[in-house]
């Protein structure tokens, strides 16, 4: 692959796992409903990005990585959805 394509995939995959937070929100203490809503929205975006990555992966190694990325992002999204539902 060309360097540009490699750079694109590297940036995309790093973006899937780095949400810019210094620590996990669950480690910081109780979150407000607004904070949890924001976290859920970000997790949903990560999940959608992972699905897009999966849909565009063509090489077997990338497909395997994309599958794991989708599964991880989905679990993260479902976890935060459960956390916000506990507030109700």
Short mmCIF file of C-alpha atoms in Angstrom, two decimals:
data_model
loop_
_atom_site.label_atom_id
_atom_site.label_comp_id
_atom_site.label_asym_id
_atom_site.label_seq_id
_atom_site.Cartn_x
_atom_site.Cartn_y
_atom_site.Cartn_z
CA UNK A 1 0.00 0.00 0.00
CA UNK A 2 1.10 3.53 -0.49
CA UNK A 3 2.28 5.67 2.40
CA UNK A 4 -0.84 7.85 2.17
CA UNK A 5 -3.15 4.86 2.57
CA UNK A 6 -1.05 3.48 5.42
CA UNK A 7 -1.21 6.87 7.12
CA UNK A 8 -4.98 7.01 6.68
CA UNK A 9 -5.48 3.59 8.28
CA UNK A 10 -3.07 4.36 11.10
CA UNK A 11 -4.86 7.63 11.91
CA UNK A 12 -8.25 5.94 11.70
CA UNK A 13 -7.29 3.08 14.00
CA UNK A 14 -5.56 5.35 16.52
CA UNK A 15 -8.69 7.50 16.53
CA UNK A 16 -10.79 4.48 17.39
CA UNK A 17 -8.90 3.82 20.58
CA UNK A 18 -7.83 7.28 21.73
CA UNK A 19 -10.73 9.42 22.85
CA UNK A 20 -8.43 12.04 24.34
CA UNK A 21 -9.42 11.34 27.94
CA UNK A 22 -6.68 11.09 30.55
CA UNK A 23 -8.46 8.36 32.49
CA UNK A 24 -11.50 6.19 32.19
CA UNK A 25 -14.61 8.09 33.27
CA UNK A 26 -15.50 5.28 35.67
CA UNK A 27 -12.22 5.98 37.49
CA UNK A 28 -12.99 9.66 37.90
CA UNK A 29 -16.06 9.10 40.09
CA UNK A 30 -19.72 9.77 39.50
CA UNK A 31 -20.58 11.33 36.16
CA UNK A 32 -23.49 13.64 35.60
CA UNK A 33 -26.21 12.73 33.15
CA UNK A 34 -24.80 15.30 30.70
CA UNK A 35 -21.33 13.77 30.91
CA UNK A 36 -22.70 10.27 30.40
CA UNK A 37 -24.76 11.44 27.43
CA UNK A 38 -21.63 12.91 25.87
CA UNK A 39 -19.69 9.70 26.55
CA UNK A 40 -22.47 7.61 24.98
CA UNK A 41 -22.47 9.83 21.88
CA UNK A 42 -18.70 9.53 21.51
CA UNK A 43 -18.84 5.75 22.00
CA UNK A 44 -21.56 5.50 19.34
CA UNK A 45 -19.41 7.51 16.92
CA UNK A 46 -16.46 5.21 17.63
CA UNK A 47 -18.68 2.21 16.91
CA UNK A 48 -19.90 3.72 13.63
CA UNK A 49 -16.31 4.55 12.64
CA UNK A 50 -15.26 0.99 13.41
CA UNK A 51 -18.08 -0.33 11.23
CA UNK A 52 -16.98 1.96 8.41
CA UNK A 53 -13.41 0.72 8.84
CA UNK A 54 -14.66 -2.87 8.62
CA UNK A 55 -16.66 -2.11 5.48
CA UNK A 56 -13.60 -0.68 3.74
CA UNK A 57 -11.01 -3.25 4.86
CA UNK A 58 -9.86 -5.49 2.03
CA UNK A 59 -6.75 -7.30 3.24
CA UNK A 60 -7.25 -10.35 5.49
CA UNK A 61 -5.14 -8.91 8.32
CA UNK A 62 -7.07 -5.65 8.21
CA UNK A 63 -10.39 -7.48 8.15
CA UNK A 64 -9.40 -9.36 11.31
CA UNK A 65 -8.35 -6.12 12.98
CA UNK A 66 -11.54 -4.41 11.84
CA UNK A 67 -13.69 -7.19 13.31
CA UNK A 68 -11.97 -6.83 16.68
CA UNK A 69 -12.32 -3.05 16.49
CA UNK A 70 -16.05 -3.29 15.84
CA UNK A 71 -16.52 -5.74 18.69
CA UNK A 72 -14.56 -3.58 21.13
CA UNK A 73 -16.36 -0.39 20.13
CA UNK A 74 -19.74 -2.10 20.37
CA UNK A 75 -18.99 -3.38 23.88
CA UNK A 76 -17.84 0.06 24.96
CA UNK A 77 -21.02 1.65 23.58
CA UNK A 78 -23.26 -0.95 25.25
CA UNK A 79 -21.45 -0.47 28.57
CA UNK A 80 -22.05 3.29 28.56
CA UNK A 81 -25.66 2.82 27.48
CA UNK A 82 -26.17 0.59 30.52
CA UNK A 83 -24.57 3.20 32.76
CA UNK A 84 -26.91 5.93 31.58
CA UNK A 85 -29.94 3.63 31.92
CA UNK A 86 -29.00 3.00 35.57
CA UNK A 87 -29.62 6.68 36.25
CA UNK A 88 -33.30 6.35 35.28
#
